[in-house]
PDB file of C-alpha atoms in Angstrom:
ATOM      1  CA  MET A  77      92.241  -9.492  87.860  1.00 82.00           C
ATOM      2  CA  LEU A  78      93.062  -5.846  88.649  1.00 86.00           C
ATOM      3  CA  ILE A  79      96.673  -6.837  89.337  1.00 90.00           C
ATOM      4  CA  GLN A  80      96.878  -8.520  85.928  1.00 92.00           C
ATOM      5  CA  TYR A  81      95.609  -5.370  84.207  1.00 91.00           C
ATOM      6  CA  GLY A  82      98.135  -3.297  86.126  1.00 92.00           C
ATOM      7  CA  GLN A  83     100.954  -5.616  85.119  1.00 93.00           C
ATOM      8  CA  ALA A  84      99.805  -5.634  81.490  1.00 91.00           C
ATOM      9  CA  LEU A  85      99.687  -1.827  81.492  1.00 92.00           C
ATOM     10  CA  GLY A  86     103.150  -1.674  83.065  1.00 92.00           C
ATOM     11  CA  ASN A  87     104.516  -4.065  80.432  1.00 91.00           C
ATOM     12  CA  TYR A  88     102.896  -2.044  77.650  1.00 92.00           C
ATOM     13  CA  LEU A  89     104.293   1.277  78.918  1.00 90.00           C
ATOM     14  CA  TYR A  90     107.740  -0.267  79.359  1.00 91.00           C
ATOM     15  CA  ASP A  91     107.634  -1.627  75.810  1.00 90.00           C
ATOM     16  CA  VAL A  92     106.500   1.684  74.295  1.00 84.00           C
ATOM     17  CA  PHE A  93     108.618   4.157  76.285  1.00 86.00           C
ATOM     18  CA  VAL A  94     111.713   2.188  77.349  1.00 89.00           C
ATOM     19  CA  ALA A  95     112.329  -0.871  75.175  1.00 89.00           C
ATOM     20  CA  LYS A  96     111.656   1.011  71.937  1.00 86.00           C
ATOM     21  CA  PHE A  97     113.318   4.274  72.986  1.00 89.00           C
ATOM     22  CA  ASP A  98     115.454   5.783  70.249  1.00 91.00           C
ATOM     23  CA  PHE A  99     116.272   9.172  68.738  1.00 94.00           C
ATOM     24  CA  TRP A 100     113.006   9.388  66.809  1.00 92.00           C
ATOM     25  CA  LEU A 101     110.881   8.633  69.851  1.00 91.00           C
ATOM     26  CA  ALA A 102     112.685  11.415  71.728  1.00 93.00           C
ATOM     27  CA  PHE A 103     112.249  13.726  68.710  1.00 95.00           C
ATOM     28  CA  GLY A 104     108.524  12.931  68.535  1.00 92.00           C
ATOM     29  CA  LEU A 105     108.059  13.559  72.252  1.00 92.00           C
ATOM     30  CA  VAL A 106     109.851  16.917  72.026  1.00 94.00           C
ATOM     31  CA  ALA A 107     107.718  17.803  68.992  1.00 94.00           C
ATOM     32  CA  GLN A 108     104.554  16.992  70.923  1.00 93.00           C
ATOM     33  CA  LEU A 109     105.720  19.044  73.929  1.00 94.00           C
ATOM     34  CA  PHE A 110     106.520  22.001  71.654  1.00 92.00           C
ATOM     35  CA  PHE A 111     103.112  21.694  70.006  1.00 91.00           C
ATOM     36  CA  THR A 112     101.361  21.429  73.379  1.00 93.00           C
ATOM     37  CA  ALA A 113     103.224  24.495  74.683  1.00 94.00           C
ATOM     38  CA  ARG A 114     101.042  26.611  72.411  1.00 93.00           C
ATOM     39  CA  PHE A 115      98.101  26.083  74.774  1.00 93.00           C
ATOM     40  CA  LEU A 116     100.154  27.329  77.720  1.00 94.00           C
ATOM     41  CA  VAL A 117     101.273  30.354  75.699  1.00 94.00           C
ATOM     42  CA  GLN A 118      97.682  31.155  74.738  1.00 94.00           C
ATOM     43  CA  TRP A 119      96.378  30.661  78.264  1.00 94.00           C
ATOM     44  CA  ILE A 120      99.042  32.903  79.839  1.00 94.00           C
ATOM     45  CA  ALA A 121      98.496  35.630  77.212  1.00 93.00           C
ATOM     46  CA  SER A 122      94.733  35.506  77.753  1.00 94.00           C
ATOM     47  CA  GLU A 123      95.078  35.684  81.533  1.00 94.00           C
ATOM     48  CA  ARG A 124      97.378  38.704  81.229  1.00 93.00           C
ATOM     49  CA  ALA A 125      95.002  40.434  78.818  1.00 92.00           C
ATOM     50  CA  GLY A 126      91.898  39.512  80.807  1.00 93.00           C
ATOM     51  CA  ASN A 127      90.418  38.463  77.488  1.00 92.00           C
ATOM     52  CA  SER A 128      90.750  35.511  75.132  1.00 92.00           C
ATOM     53  CA  VAL A 129      93.648  36.279  72.789  1.00 91.00           C
ATOM     54  CA  VAL A 130      95.809  34.279  70.401  1.00 91.00           C
ATOM     55  CA  PRO A 131      99.364  35.656  70.485  1.00 91.00           C
ATOM     56  CA  MET A 132     101.851  35.309  67.628  1.00 91.00           C
ATOM     57  CA  ALA A 133     103.871  32.863  69.762  1.00 92.00           C
ATOM     58  CA  PHE A 134     100.872  30.490  69.620  1.00 93.00           C
ATOM     59  CA  TRP A 135     101.211  30.258  65.840  1.00 92.00           C
ATOM     60  CA  PHE A 136     104.973  29.773  65.999  1.00 92.00           C
ATOM     61  CA  CYS A 137     104.576  26.962  68.542  1.00 93.00           C
ATOM     62  CA  SER A 138     101.880  25.468  66.324  1.00 93.00           C
ATOM     63  CA  MET A 139     104.059  25.670  63.226  1.00 93.00           C
ATOM     64  CA  GLY A 140     107.248  24.440  64.910  1.00 94.00           C
ATOM     65  CA  GLY A 141     105.582  21.586  66.750  1.00 94.00           C
ATOM     66  CA  GLY A 142     103.487  20.714  63.700  1.00 93.00           C
ATOM     67  CA  LEU A 143     106.509  20.599  61.384  1.00 95.00           C
ATOM     68  CA  MET A 144     108.476  18.493  63.860  1.00 95.00           C
ATOM     69  CA  THR A 145     105.528  16.121  64.240  1.00 95.00           C
ATOM     70  CA  LEU A 146     105.211  15.975  60.443  1.00 95.00           C
ATOM     71  CA  VAL A 147     108.885  14.993  60.138  1.00 96.00           C
ATOM     72  CA  TYR A 148     108.343  12.338  62.806  1.00 96.00           C
ATOM     73  CA  GLY A 149     105.307  11.004  60.931  1.00 95.00           C
ATOM     74  CA  ILE A 150     107.235  10.859  57.656  1.00 96.00           C
ATOM     75  CA  VAL A 151     110.180   9.028  59.237  1.00 96.00           C
ATOM     76  CA  LYS A 152     107.874   6.582  61.038  1.00 94.00           C
ATOM     77  CA  ARG A 153     105.632   6.223  57.957  1.00 95.00           C
ATOM     78  CA  GLU A 154     102.470   7.136  59.858  1.00 94.00           C
ATOM     79  CA  PRO A 155      99.856   8.265  57.313  1.00 95.00           C
ATOM     80  CA  VAL A 156      97.455   9.634  59.938  1.00 95.00           C
ATOM     81  CA  ILE A 157     100.144  11.933  61.352  1.00 94.00           C
ATOM     82  CA  ILE A 158     101.382  12.916  57.886  1.00 96.00           C
ATOM     83  CA  VAL A 159      97.947  13.924  56.593  1.00 95.00           C
ATOM     84  CA  GLY A 160      96.890  15.681  59.791  1.00 93.00           C
ATOM     85  CA  GLN A 161     100.069  17.664  60.289  1.00 94.00           C
ATOM     86  CA  ALA A 162     100.624  18.498  56.609  1.00 94.00           C
ATOM     87  CA  LEU A 163      97.188  20.101  56.347  1.00 93.00           C
ATOM     88  CA  ALA A 164      97.404  21.790  59.751  1.00 93.00           C
ATOM     89  CA  THR A 165     100.860  23.229  59.031  1.00 91.00           C
ATOM     90  CA  VAL A 166      99.506  24.947  55.914  1.00 92.00           C
ATOM     91  CA  ILE A 167      96.899  26.641  58.131  1.00 93.00           C
ATOM     92  CA  TYR A 168      99.531  27.729  60.678  1.00 92.00           C
ATOM     93  CA  VAL A 169     101.750  29.204  57.979  1.00 91.00           C
ATOM     94  CA  ARG A 170      98.781  30.995  56.406  1.00 92.00           C
ATOM     95  CA  ASN A 171      97.765  32.519  59.751  1.00 91.00           C
ATOM     96  CA  ILE A 172     101.303  33.808  60.271  1.00 91.00           C
ATOM     97  CA  MET A 173     101.262  35.288  56.746  1.00 92.00           C
ATOM     98  CA  LEU A 174      97.928  37.024  57.436  1.00 91.00           C
ATOM     99  CA  ILE A 175      99.178  38.427  60.740  1.00 89.00           C
ATOM    100  CA  TRP A 176     102.331  39.798  59.109  1.00 90.00           C
ATOM    101  CA  LYS A 177     100.292  41.243  56.247  1.00 90.00           C
ATOM    102  CA  ASN A 178      97.939  43.047  58.655  1.00 87.00           C
ATOM    103  CA  ARG A 179     100.526  43.846  61.315  1.00 81.00           C
ATOM    104  CA  GLY A 180      99.466  47.453  61.841  1.00 63.00           C
ATOM    105  CA  SER A 181      95.747  46.812  62.126  1.00 62.00           C
ATOM    106  CA  GLY A 182      95.860  44.276  64.993  1.00 56.00           C
ATOM    107  CA  SER A 183      93.958  41.020  65.426  1.00 57.00           C
ATOM    108  CA  LYS A 184      90.265  40.789  64.830  1.00 58.00           C
ATOM    109  CA  THR A 185      87.698  38.569  66.517  1.00 52.00           C
ATOM    110  CA  LEU A 186      84.148  37.739  65.590  1.00 44.00           C
ATOM    111  CA  ASP A 187      81.519  39.193  67.902  1.00 47.00           C
ATOM    112  CA  ARG A 188      78.380  37.058  68.155  1.00 44.00           C
TER     113      ARG A 188
END
């Protein structure tokens, strides 16, 4: 039984990542990697600062990866991706606008 599940999983992964591999799958994977890189950027910046920080690069990775994922969702006609990334991208752009607007005053955090 365990062998059958392993074979079924292997067949599934082959079908998803090899048999159906095309430009858009590669594009979507790169988009997801770019989007995920934001967590690495934030982690490294926080470790260097010795404090939890959200650097500007985090928002650019969010926006770039989000826009790429949105394009992927539109091409693949995936409504869940389209709705999620369209709304999230607006937030990323707005955060970048707020940071640029308040460039001289620095970031603020809530103390609780």
